[in-house]
Coordinates of C-alpha atoms in Angstrom, one line a residue:
Chain A
M1 CA 99.9 -17.7 96.2
L2 CA 102.1 -15.7 94.3
Y3 CA 104.1 -18.8 93.0
A4 CA 101.2 -20.4 91.6
L5 CA 100.7 -17.2 89.6
K6 CA 104.1 -17.3 88.6
I7 CA 103.9 -20.8 87.5
A8 CA 100.3 -20.1 85.5
S9 CA 101.8 -17.1 83.8
R10 CA 105.0 -18.9 82.7
Y11 CA 102.7 -21.9 81.4
L12 CA 101.1 -19.1 79.2
T13 CA 104.2 -17.4 78.2
A14 CA 105.9 -20.9 77.2
S15 CA 103.6 -21.7 74.2
K16 CA 102.7 -17.9 73.1
A17 CA 101.1 -18.8 69.8
Q18 CA 98.6 -21.1 71.6
T19 CA 98.0 -18.4 74.4
A20 CA 97.4 -15.7 71.8
L21 CA 94.8 -17.9 70.0
L22 CA 93.0 -18.7 73.3
V23 CA 93.1 -15.0 74.1
L24 CA 92.1 -14.0 70.8
G25 CA 89.0 -16.6 70.9
V26 CA 88.0 -14.7 74.3
A27 CA 88.5 -11.3 73.1
V28 CA 86.3 -12.1 70.3
G29 CA 83.4 -13.1 72.6
V30 CA 84.1 -10.2 74.6
F31 CA 83.9 -8.0 71.3
I32 CA 80.8 -9.7 70.7
F33 CA 79.2 -9.2 74.1
I34 CA 80.1 -5.4 73.8
F35 CA 79.0 -4.7 70.4
M36 CA 75.6 -6.4 71.2
S37 CA 75.3 -4.3 74.5
A38 CA 75.9 -1.0 72.6
L39 CA 73.7 -2.1 69.6
I40 CA 70.9 -3.2 71.7
G41 CA 71.2 -0.3 74.3
G42 CA 71.9 2.1 71.2
L43 CA 68.7 0.8 69.4
A44 CA 66.4 1.1 72.6
E45 CA 67.9 4.5 73.1
F46 CA 66.8 5.6 69.2
I47 CA 63.5 3.6 69.4
L48 CA 62.6 5.7 72.7
S49 CA 64.0 8.9 71.4
R50 CA 62.2 8.7 68.4
T51 CA 58.9 7.7 70.1
A52 CA 58.5 8.2 73.8
G53 CA 61.5 10.7 73.7
D54 CA 59.1 13.1 71.5
I55 CA 55.9 12.6 73.4
S56 CA 54.8 14.0 76.9
H57 CA 56.2 11.7 79.9
I58 CA 53.7 12.8 82.2
T59 CA 50.4 14.2 80.9
I60 CA 47.7 15.7 83.6
E61 CA 44.2 15.8 82.3
A62 CA 41.2 16.3 83.6
K63 CA 38.6 13.2 83.6
A64 CA 36.4 13.8 80.7
T65 CA 32.9 13.9 81.7
D66 CA 30.6 11.5 80.0
P67 CA 27.6 12.6 78.5
A68 CA 24.8 11.8 80.6
L69 CA 22.2 9.0 80.1
L70 CA 18.7 10.6 79.9
L71 CA 16.7 7.3 81.5
G72 CA 12.9 7.5 81.2
R73 CA 11.3 7.7 84.5
L74 CA 8.5 5.1 83.4
P75 CA 8.4 1.7 81.6
G76 CA 7.8 1.8 77.6
Q77 CA 9.9 5.3 77.9
T78 CA 12.6 5.9 75.1
L79 CA 16.6 5.9 76.4
L80 CA 18.0 9.3 75.2
V81 CA 21.9 9.6 75.1
Q82 CA 23.3 12.9 74.9
E83 CA 25.7 13.0 72.0
K84 CA 29.7 14.0 73.0
S85 CA 30.3 17.2 72.1
G86 CA 33.6 17.8 70.1
R87 CA 34.3 20.7 72.3
A88 CA 36.8 20.7 75.0
Q89 CA 34.6 20.2 78.0
A90 CA 37.2 18.8 80.6
T91 CA 39.3 21.5 82.0
L92 CA 41.8 22.1 84.8
P93 CA 40.7 25.5 86.1
T94 CA 43.4 25.6 88.6
A95 CA 46.1 23.7 87.3
L96 CA 48.1 27.0 86.4
S97 CA 48.6 27.5 90.2
F98 CA 50.5 24.3 90.5
L99 CA 53.1 24.9 87.5
P100 CA 55.9 26.5 89.8
L101 CA 55.2 23.0 92.1
I102 CA 55.6 20.7 89.1
E103 CA 58.5 22.3 87.8
A104 CA 60.5 22.4 91.0
V105 CA 59.9 18.5 91.1
P106 CA 63.5 16.8 90.4
H107 CA 63.6 15.4 86.9
V108 CA 61.1 17.8 85.5
I109 CA 62.9 19.7 82.9
A110 CA 59.5 21.2 81.0
V111 CA 56.3 22.0 81.8
S112 CA 53.8 22.7 78.8
P113 CA 50.4 24.1 79.9
Q114 CA 47.9 23.6 76.8
V115 CA 44.4 24.4 75.9
N116 CA 43.3 21.5 73.0
G117 CA 40.5 20.8 71.4
S118 CA 39.4 19.6 67.7
G119 CA 38.3 21.8 65.0
T120 CA 38.3 22.1 61.1
L121 CA 40.6 23.9 58.7
R122 CA 38.9 25.7 56.0
R123 CA 40.2 27.2 53.0
G124 CA 37.6 27.6 50.1
T125 CA 35.7 24.6 49.8
Q126 CA 38.0 22.1 51.0
T127 CA 37.9 21.2 54.6
T128 CA 39.8 18.8 57.2
P129 CA 39.3 18.0 60.6
V130 CA 42.1 18.4 62.7
S131 CA 43.3 18.3 66.4
V132 CA 44.2 21.8 67.7
I133 CA 47.2 22.3 70.3
G134 CA 47.4 25.7 71.7
V135 CA 50.7 26.3 73.2
E136 CA 52.3 29.0 75.1
P137 CA 55.0 31.0 73.3
G138 CA 58.7 29.6 73.6
R139 CA 57.2 26.3 75.0
E140 CA 56.6 25.1 71.4
S141 CA 59.4 22.8 71.5
D142 CA 59.5 21.7 74.9
I143 CA 57.6 18.4 74.7
I144 CA 57.9 17.7 71.1
N145 CA 60.9 19.4 69.3
L146 CA 58.9 20.8 66.6
Q147 CA 61.8 23.1 65.6
S148 CA 63.7 20.0 64.9
Y149 CA 61.0 18.9 62.6
L150 CA 60.3 22.2 61.0
I151 CA 60.9 22.1 57.1
E152 CA 59.8 25.5 56.5
G153 CA 59.1 28.8 58.5
T154 CA 59.2 29.3 62.1
S155 CA 58.1 27.2 65.0
R156 CA 57.6 30.6 67.1
L157 CA 53.7 30.8 67.5
T158 CA 52.2 34.3 67.9
A159 CA 48.8 35.4 68.0
G160 CA 46.9 34.6 64.9
T161 CA 49.6 32.1 63.6
I162 CA 49.3 28.6 63.1
L163 CA 51.9 25.6 62.5
M164 CA 50.6 22.6 60.2
G165 CA 52.0 19.2 59.0
Q166 CA 53.3 18.8 55.5
S167 CA 50.2 16.5 54.8
Q168 CA 47.8 19.0 55.5
I169 CA 49.5 21.7 53.8
D170 CA 49.8 19.1 50.6
D171 CA 45.8 18.6 51.0
L172 CA 45.0 22.3 51.4
S173 CA 47.4 23.5 48.7
L174 CA 48.7 26.1 50.9
F175 CA 51.8 27.9 50.7
L176 CA 53.9 29.7 53.7
G177 CA 52.1 33.1 54.7
Q178 CA 48.9 32.1 53.5
T179 CA 45.8 32.3 55.4
V180 CA 43.5 29.5 56.7
K181 CA 40.2 29.3 58.6
L182 CA 39.9 27.3 61.8
E183 CA 36.5 26.8 63.0
A184 CA 36.1 25.3 66.5
P185 CA 32.6 23.0 67.2
G186 CA 31.2 26.0 69.2
G187 CA 31.4 27.8 65.7
T188 CA 34.0 30.3 66.4
V189 CA 36.3 30.9 63.6
A190 CA 40.0 32.1 63.6
N191 CA 41.5 33.4 60.5
L192 CA 45.4 32.1 61.1
T193 CA 48.5 32.9 59.2
L194 CA 50.5 29.8 58.3
T195 CA 54.0 30.4 59.5
G196 CA 55.4 27.1 59.9
I197 CA 55.7 23.6 58.4
Y198 CA 56.5 20.6 60.0
K199 CA 57.1 16.9 59.2
I200 CA 57.1 14.2 61.6
G201 CA 57.9 10.5 60.7
T202 CA 54.8 9.8 62.0
G203 CA 52.2 10.1 59.4
G204 CA 49.2 10.8 61.5
Q205 CA 50.7 13.6 63.3
N206 CA 51.4 15.4 60.2
T207 CA 47.7 14.8 59.2
R208 CA 46.0 15.4 62.2
T209 CA 47.6 17.9 63.9
V210 CA 48.1 21.8 64.1
Y211 CA 49.8 24.1 66.7
I212 CA 48.6 27.5 67.4
N213 CA 49.0 30.0 70.5
I214 CA 47.2 29.5 73.6
A215 CA 45.7 32.7 73.7
T216 CA 44.2 32.1 70.2
A217 CA 43.1 28.7 71.5
R218 CA 41.6 30.1 74.4
T219 CA 39.5 32.4 72.3
L220 CA 38.7 29.3 69.7
F221 CA 37.7 27.3 72.5
A222 CA 35.8 29.7 74.7
L223 CA 38.0 28.9 77.7
P224 CA 39.2 32.4 79.2
Q225 CA 40.9 30.5 82.1
G226 CA 42.5 27.2 83.1
V227 CA 43.9 24.4 80.7
T228 CA 42.6 21.1 79.4
R229 CA 46.2 19.7 79.5
I230 CA 49.6 19.7 81.2
E231 CA 52.5 17.9 79.4
I232 CA 55.7 17.3 81.1
K233 CA 59.0 16.3 80.1
L234 CA 61.6 14.6 82.3
D235 CA 65.3 14.1 81.9
D236 CA 65.0 10.3 82.2
L237 CA 61.5 8.9 80.8
N238 CA 62.2 5.8 82.7
N239 CA 61.6 7.5 85.9
A240 CA 57.8 8.7 84.8
D241 CA 55.8 6.2 86.9
A242 CA 57.4 7.2 90.0
I243 CA 57.1 10.8 89.2
A244 CA 53.8 10.8 87.8
T245 CA 52.8 9.4 91.3
E246 CA 54.7 12.2 92.9
I247 CA 53.1 14.7 90.8
S248 CA 49.7 13.4 91.6
A249 CA 50.4 13.3 95.7
L250 CA 51.8 16.7 95.4
T251 CA 49.0 18.6 93.3
G252 CA 46.0 16.1 93.8
L253 CA 45.7 16.2 89.9
N254 CA 45.5 13.0 87.5
A255 CA 49.0 12.9 86.3
E256 CA 49.5 10.1 84.0
S257 CA 52.8 8.4 83.1
W258 CA 53.4 7.7 79.1
T259 CA 54.2 4.1 80.2
I260 CA 50.4 3.5 80.7
K261 CA 49.5 4.5 77.0
A262 CA 52.7 2.9 75.3
A263 CA 52.4 -0.6 77.3
Q264 CA 53.1 -2.2 73.9
L265 CA 56.3 0.0 73.2
K266 CA 57.4 -1.1 76.7
E267 CA 57.0 -4.7 75.9
A268 CA 58.6 -4.4 72.7
L269 CA 61.8 -3.0 74.3
R270 CA 61.6 -5.6 77.0
A271 CA 61.7 -8.3 74.4
Q272 CA 64.6 -6.7 72.7
A273 CA 66.6 -6.6 75.7
Q274 CA 66.1 -10.2 76.3
T275 CA 67.2 -10.9 72.8
G276 CA 70.3 -9.0 73.9
Y277 CA 70.5 -11.3 77.1
F278 CA 70.3 -14.1 75.2
L279 CA 72.7 -13.2 72.6
K280 CA 75.4 -12.0 75.4
T281 CA 74.7 -15.3 77.2
F282 CA 75.9 -17.4 74.3
A283 CA 78.8 -15.3 73.8
M284 CA 79.5 -15.7 77.7
I285 CA 79.0 -19.7 77.1
T286 CA 81.1 -19.7 73.9
I287 CA 84.0 -18.1 76.1
I288 CA 83.7 -20.7 78.9
I289 CA 83.5 -23.6 76.5
G290 CA 86.6 -22.3 74.7
V291 CA 88.6 -21.7 78.0
A292 CA 87.5 -24.9 79.5
S293 CA 88.8 -27.1 76.6
A294 CA 91.8 -25.2 76.0
L295 CA 92.9 -25.7 79.5
L296 CA 91.6 -29.3 79.6
L297 CA 94.1 -29.8 76.7
S298 CA 96.9 -27.9 78.7
T299 CA 96.3 -30.2 81.8
Y300 CA 96.6 -33.3 79.7
R301 CA 99.7 -32.1 77.9
R302 CA 101.2 -31.3 81.3
R303 CA 100.4 -34.5 83.2
P304 CA 104.0 -35.7 83.5
E305 CA 104.9 -32.0 85.1
I306 CA 101.7 -32.0 87.4
G307 CA 103.0 -35.5 88.7
I308 CA 106.4 -34.0 89.1
M309 CA 104.9 -31.1 91.3
R310 CA 102.9 -33.6 93.2
A311 CA 105.9 -35.9 93.7
M312 CA 107.9 -32.8 95.0
G313 CA 105.3 -32.0 97.6
A314 CA 102.9 -29.8 96.0
S315 CA 99.4 -30.2 97.4
R316 CA 96.4 -30.8 95.2
K317 CA 95.3 -27.5 96.3
F318 CA 98.0 -25.9 95.0
V319 CA 97.6 -27.6 91.3
V320 CA 94.2 -26.4 91.5
F321 CA 95.4 -22.9 91.9
V322 CA 97.9 -22.9 89.1
F323 CA 95.2 -23.9 86.2
V324 CA 92.3 -21.4 88.1
T325 CA 95.2 -18.6 88.1
Q326 CA 95.7 -19.6 84.3
G327 CA 91.9 -19.2 83.5
A328 CA 91.5 -16.2 85.4
L329 CA 94.6 -14.7 83.5
I330 CA 93.1 -15.7 80.0
G331 CA 90.0 -14.1 81.3
V332 CA 91.7 -10.8 82.2
L333 CA 93.9 -10.6 79.0
G334 CA 90.9 -11.8 76.8
G335 CA 88.5 -9.6 78.7
L336 CA 90.9 -6.4 78.5
S337 CA 91.9 -6.9 74.8
G338 CA 88.3 -7.5 73.9
A339 CA 87.0 -4.6 75.7
G340 CA 89.8 -1.9 73.9
L341 CA 89.0 -4.0 70.4
G342 CA 85.1 -3.4 71.1
Y343 CA 85.8 0.2 72.1
L344 CA 87.6 0.9 69.0
A345 CA 85.1 -1.0 66.4
L346 CA 82.6 1.3 68.2
L347 CA 84.5 4.6 68.0
P348 CA 83.4 5.1 64.1
F349 CA 79.6 5.1 64.9
P350 CA 77.8 8.5 65.7
R351 CA 77.2 9.2 69.5
R352 CA 73.9 8.9 70.7
D353 CA 73.1 12.8 70.4
A354 CA 73.7 12.4 66.7
F355 CA 71.8 9.3 65.9
H356 CA 70.0 9.8 62.7
A357 CA 68.2 7.9 60.1
G358 CA 70.1 5.8 57.9
T359 CA 73.0 5.3 60.7
L360 CA 73.4 2.1 62.8
P361 CA 72.3 3.4 66.4
I362 CA 75.0 1.9 68.2
D363 CA 75.9 3.8 71.4
I364 CA 79.5 3.4 72.4
T365 CA 78.7 4.5 75.9
Q366 CA 76.3 1.4 76.2
G367 CA 79.3 -1.2 75.7
S368 CA 78.9 -2.7 79.0
Y369 CA 82.6 -2.9 79.0
G370 CA 83.4 -3.3 82.9
L371 CA 80.6 -6.0 83.0
A372 CA 81.8 -7.6 79.7
I373 CA 85.3 -7.8 81.7
I374 CA 84.2 -8.8 85.1
L375 CA 81.8 -11.7 83.6
T376 CA 84.5 -12.8 81.4
V377 CA 87.1 -13.2 84.3
I378 CA 84.4 -15.0 86.5
G379 CA 83.7 -17.3 83.3
A380 CA 87.1 -18.0 82.7
I381 CA 87.6 -18.9 86.3
L382 CA 84.6 -21.2 86.3
A383 CA 85.6 -22.9 82.9
S384 CA 89.1 -23.6 84.6
I385 CA 87.7 -25.4 87.6
W386 CA 86.9 -28.6 85.8
P387 CA 90.4 -28.8 84.2
A388 CA 92.1 -27.8 87.5
R389 CA 90.5 -30.7 89.4
S390 CA 91.2 -33.0 86.6
A391 CA 94.8 -31.9 87.0
A392 CA 94.8 -32.4 90.8
R393 CA 93.5 -35.8 90.4
V394 CA 96.4 -36.8 88.5
D395 CA 98.2 -39.8 89.6
P396 CA 101.9 -38.5 89.9
V397 CA 103.1 -42.4 89.9
T398 CA 101.4 -42.7 86.4
A399 CA 102.0 -39.4 85.2
I400 CA 105.8 -39.5 85.6
G401 CA 106.0 -42.8 83.9
Q402 CA 104.4 -41.1 81.0
Chain B
M27 CA 123.4 -44.8 113.1
T28 CA 119.6 -44.5 113.9
E29 CA 116.6 -45.9 112.2
L30 CA 115.1 -43.6 109.4
L31 CA 112.4 -45.6 108.2
E32 CA 110.9 -49.1 108.5
V33 CA 108.6 -51.6 106.6
R34 CA 106.8 -54.3 107.9
S35 CA 104.9 -57.1 106.0
L36 CA 104.5 -54.8 103.2
V37 CA 102.0 -56.1 100.6
K38 CA 101.0 -54.2 97.4
T39 CA 98.7 -55.7 94.8
F40 CA 97.4 -54.6 91.5
G41 CA 94.0 -55.5 90.1
S42 CA 91.5 -57.7 91.4
G43 CA 90.0 -60.9 90.9
D44 CA 91.5 -63.1 88.0
T45 CA 93.9 -60.1 87.1
E46 CA 94.9 -59.6 90.6
T47 CA 99.1 -59.1 90.6
R48 CA 101.0 -59.4 93.8
V49 CA 103.9 -57.1 93.4
L50 CA 105.3 -56.9 97.0
R51 CA 104.6 -60.1 99.3
G52 CA 105.2 -59.1 102.7
L53 CA 108.4 -57.6 102.6
D54 CA 110.4 -56.2 105.4
L55 CA 113.1 -53.2 105.3
T56 CA 114.9 -51.1 107.6
L57 CA 117.0 -48.0 106.3
G58 CA 119.0 -46.1 109.0
T59 CA 120.3 -42.5 108.6
N60 CA 123.5 -41.5 106.5
E61 CA 122.8 -44.9 104.5
L62 CA 124.0 -45.4 101.2
A63 CA 122.0 -48.3 99.7
A64 CA 121.5 -49.9 96.2
L65 CA 118.4 -51.2 95.5
L66 CA 118.9 -54.4 93.0
G67 CA 116.8 -57.0 91.6
P68 CA 115.5 -57.9 88.1
S69 CA 112.8 -56.4 86.2
G70 CA 109.3 -56.9 87.7
S71 CA 110.8 -57.5 91.2
G72 CA 109.0 -54.9 92.8
K73 CA 111.7 -52.4 93.1
S74 CA 109.8 -49.5 91.5
T75 CA 106.5 -50.0 93.4
L76 CA 108.7 -50.5 96.8
L77 CA 110.2 -46.8 96.0
T78 CA 107.0 -45.5 95.3
I79 CA 105.6 -46.8 98.7
L80 CA 108.6 -45.5 100.3
G81 CA 108.5 -42.1 98.5
T82 CA 104.8 -42.0 100.1
L83 CA 103.4 -41.6 96.1
M84 CA 101.2 -44.7 96.7
H85 CA 99.6 -46.6 99.7
P86 CA 100.5 -50.2 100.5
T87 CA 97.8 -52.8 100.3
S88 CA 98.7 -53.8 103.9
G89 CA 101.9 -53.9 106.2
S90 CA 103.0 -51.2 108.0
H91 CA 105.2 -48.2 106.8
T92 CA 107.1 -45.5 109.4
M93 CA 109.3 -43.1 109.0
L94 CA 111.1 -40.4 111.7
G95 CA 108.3 -41.9 113.8
H96 CA 105.7 -41.2 112.0
D97 CA 102.9 -44.0 110.7
L98 CA 102.8 -43.3 106.9
T99 CA 100.4 -46.1 106.1
Q100 CA 97.5 -44.1 108.0
A101 CA 98.3 -40.6 106.9
T102 CA 95.7 -38.8 104.5
D103 CA 97.0 -37.6 101.1
A104 CA 97.5 -33.9 102.2
E105 CA 99.5 -34.9 105.5
L106 CA 101.8 -37.3 103.0
T107 CA 102.1 -34.5 100.5
E108 CA 103.6 -32.0 103.3
F109 CA 105.7 -35.2 104.8
R110 CA 107.0 -35.7 101.4
N111 CA 108.0 -32.2 100.7
L112 CA 109.9 -32.0 104.0
H113 CA 111.7 -35.2 104.3
I114 CA 112.0 -37.1 100.9
G115 CA 113.9 -36.3 97.7
F116 CA 113.4 -37.8 94.0
V117 CA 115.5 -38.2 91.6
F118 CA 114.3 -40.1 88.4
Q119 CA 115.8 -42.1 85.5
F120 CA 114.6 -39.4 83.0
H121 CA 115.5 -36.5 85.3
N122 CA 111.8 -35.1 84.8
L123 CA 112.7 -31.3 85.2
L124 CA 110.0 -28.6 84.7
P125 CA 110.6 -27.7 80.9
D126 CA 109.4 -24.2 80.9
F127 CA 111.8 -23.3 84.0
T128 CA 115.4 -22.7 84.5
A129 CA 117.9 -24.9 86.2
L130 CA 117.7 -22.7 89.2
E131 CA 114.0 -22.3 89.1
N132 CA 113.6 -26.5 88.9
V133 CA 116.2 -26.7 92.0
I134 CA 114.4 -24.2 94.2
F135 CA 111.0 -25.7 93.1
P136 CA 110.1 -27.7 96.4
T137 CA 111.1 -24.8 98.5
A138 CA 109.1 -22.3 96.5
I139 CA 105.8 -24.2 96.7
R140 CA 106.2 -24.9 100.5
E141 CA 107.2 -21.3 101.3
G142 CA 104.5 -19.8 98.2
R143 CA 107.1 -17.9 96.7
E144 CA 110.6 -17.8 95.8
T145 CA 112.7 -16.1 98.3
A146 CA 116.5 -14.6 98.4
A147 CA 117.2 -17.5 100.9
S148 CA 116.1 -20.5 98.7
R149 CA 117.7 -18.6 95.8
A150 CA 121.0 -18.5 97.3
R151 CA 120.6 -22.1 98.4
G152 CA 119.8 -23.3 95.0
R153 CA 123.0 -21.3 93.7
E154 CA 125.0 -23.4 96.2
L155 CA 123.6 -26.8 95.3
L156 CA 123.9 -26.0 91.4
Q157 CA 127.6 -24.9 92.4
R158 CA 128.4 -28.2 94.1
M159 CA 126.9 -30.4 91.2
G160 CA 129.6 -28.4 89.0
L161 CA 126.8 -26.2 87.3
A162 CA 127.5 -22.7 88.7
D163 CA 127.6 -21.5 85.0
R164 CA 124.3 -23.1 83.8
V165 CA 122.0 -21.2 86.9
D166 CA 119.9 -19.8 84.4
F167 CA 119.8 -22.2 81.4
P168 CA 116.4 -23.4 80.6
A169 CA 116.2 -27.1 81.3
P170 CA 115.8 -28.3 78.0
K171 CA 119.0 -26.5 77.0
L172 CA 121.0 -28.8 79.6
S173 CA 122.7 -32.0 78.3
G174 CA 121.6 -35.3 80.0
G175 CA 124.1 -35.5 82.6
Q176 CA 123.6 -31.9 83.8
K177 CA 119.7 -32.4 83.7
Q178 CA 120.5 -35.2 85.9
R179 CA 122.4 -33.1 88.6
V180 CA 120.0 -30.4 88.5
A181 CA 117.4 -33.3 89.4
V182 CA 119.8 -34.5 92.3
A183 CA 120.0 -30.6 93.4
R184 CA 116.4 -30.2 93.4
A185 CA 116.1 -33.6 95.4
L186 CA 118.4 -32.1 98.0
M187 CA 116.9 -28.4 98.2
N188 CA 114.6 -29.1 101.4
S189 CA 117.6 -31.0 103.0
P190 CA 115.5 -34.3 103.3
Q191 CA 116.4 -37.2 105.4
L192 CA 115.8 -39.4 102.5
V193 CA 116.6 -39.5 98.6
L194 CA 115.4 -42.2 96.7
A195 CA 116.8 -42.4 93.1
D196 CA 115.2 -44.8 90.4
E197 CA 118.1 -45.9 88.1
P198 CA 119.3 -42.1 88.3
T199 CA 122.3 -43.3 86.1
G200 CA 120.3 -45.5 83.6
N201 CA 120.0 -42.8 81.0
L202 CA 123.6 -41.3 80.9
D203 CA 126.8 -42.3 79.6
R204 CA 129.3 -44.0 81.9
A205 CA 131.4 -40.6 82.6
S206 CA 128.2 -38.7 83.3
A207 CA 126.9 -41.8 85.5
V208 CA 130.2 -41.9 87.7
Q209 CA 130.0 -38.0 88.1
V210 CA 126.5 -38.3 89.3
M211 CA 127.4 -41.2 91.6
D212 CA 130.4 -39.4 92.7
L213 CA 128.3 -36.5 94.0
I214 CA 125.6 -38.6 95.7
G215 CA 128.5 -40.4 97.8
Q216 CA 130.0 -36.8 98.6
I217 CA 126.7 -35.6 99.7
N218 CA 125.9 -38.5 102.0
R219 CA 129.4 -38.2 103.5
E220 CA 129.2 -34.5 104.3
E221 CA 125.4 -34.1 104.6
G222 CA 124.1 -37.6 106.3
T223 CA 121.3 -38.1 103.6
T224 CA 120.4 -41.5 103.4
F225 CA 120.2 -42.4 99.6
L226 CA 118.3 -45.4 98.4
I227 CA 119.3 -46.2 94.4
S228 CA 117.1 -48.5 92.5
T229 CA 119.7 -49.5 89.8
H230 CA 120.6 -52.6 87.2
D231 CA 124.1 -51.4 87.1
E232 CA 126.2 -53.7 89.1
K233 CA 129.1 -51.1 89.1
I234 CA 126.6 -48.3 90.3
A235 CA 125.6 -50.6 93.0
A236 CA 129.3 -51.4 93.9
T237 CA 129.8 -47.9 94.7
C238 CA 127.1 -48.1 97.7
R239 CA 128.1 -49.2 100.9
R240 CA 124.9 -51.5 101.4
Q241 CA 123.0 -53.8 98.6
I242 CA 119.5 -54.7 99.0
V243 CA 118.3 -57.2 96.8
V244 CA 114.7 -57.5 96.2
G245 CA 113.1 -60.8 94.3
D246 CA 109.7 -61.7 93.7
G247 CA 108.2 -59.0 96.3
L248 CA 110.6 -59.8 99.1
V249 CA 114.2 -58.8 100.4
T250 CA 116.0 -61.7 99.4
G251 CA 119.7 -60.2 100.2

């Protein structure tokens, strides 16, 4: 119906100021939609990268053996419970042989075998309990990007070196290059030189965790072979559940997705996304109401013309088509200009890979531009149906007489 | 002259109960091809209502209405719309041109809505009609910029665009000065003679009515003369 399109566009160009105002109103709605999409998406990206982005997406651990209950055989005998040892008891003796297989799984970008355990740091009379992570040289920043959190020294771990958090350094009054004793629960002590200091936003990590070379960890925890834990990083952490299942099936090992331990984070992100949906829905409703009211006003103003069209032989369908096309054109114009406006407004914000503390994490790539335009056009068409139907019901005799 | 349309026992009432008004009271009328007829009568006699029904813009309350062999009394809205587009032209007292369109666009409107677009053929026909109306130099003028007489001549051209068998004109000269009125009536007479189009012209003006070959007088909802 080219002719209906011509009439619709003529009506829009006939009252340029009114049309411009209407298109601007729609564009502002689209702009809000795009801005909210980029903000909610960017915020989620930022939170994920600052939390789950820096943790193992899939972790393989041996199931810890619970201490045995020593039950008395006869009534009246005492129930004895063995105290759980601080030593790393659960190991994955054969896990290292699966590393090439795991590394070949699609979306896996890093695999870090580790020997972990607990220990006590000593310097003079000062002691502090720590969690010890023994990592392979060259893989220090594969899971948590230690290099990016390093405030002094190097993240490279060689035999006899240790990487500690800022809080531990403060507690033990240490300086780079000084020596500290790390004692394992079994009594083995390692003399380690402080070669790197890191600071991570989460305080607990700074206070509790130290990193050492895996060879040192083997000696410390008396674990000549195997590992206690394998951490895996993916290119997209949203695939973790499926890939964990795939790795479990491939290796027979207990691979666990980060989502199991971070259910609350996922819940929070879901709630945040829902908030975004609500705000975007309200933006769409505003667009629909705006277009509907403007077109309703237009059909009222053009009643005599509609009457003439009907008298000249224009069908009701034709009249509906003229006003629905008008709505669609407003949707296209408002959608495109709103999307353009949104894109331009988002340009000054840092890109997603350059988010840092203090900046608003708005991701220009998550503006949902296409979706915003499509929804706007659909919304504008829906909004125009009521005014269009009302126009088609105009009685030509009454309308011409007006 | 062959029969073009016929209405029999045409009744039209508005409202109901105490407020019911019977405007047409069993009116009979026959129009032939190539007629140039004036519809006369005082205000409230039912002239406009009759034109509206003959123009298929309104259904009668009762009675029959046939044109070109079609029973229009029972036709649906869609059928009447198509019939109107093909066979009936309208000229209104206040021209009722589409204000956002040029003279030519107004003229070719009835053909464009039928064909779904403006074609070269329809534009050529529109230009020819405007030329016949003495408006060759006003083809691309926006409708609001035309004078009253020019607007009415554009309206006549528009009514003739689809070569209808019947043109209904409701006080076509009522809003024009004497010179423009005479000019419009001359054109109507010329087209009637040359193309055989039947014109039914509602008017209060005895001089205008005198230019028509037949005078139909309506009074109190009936044809009285």
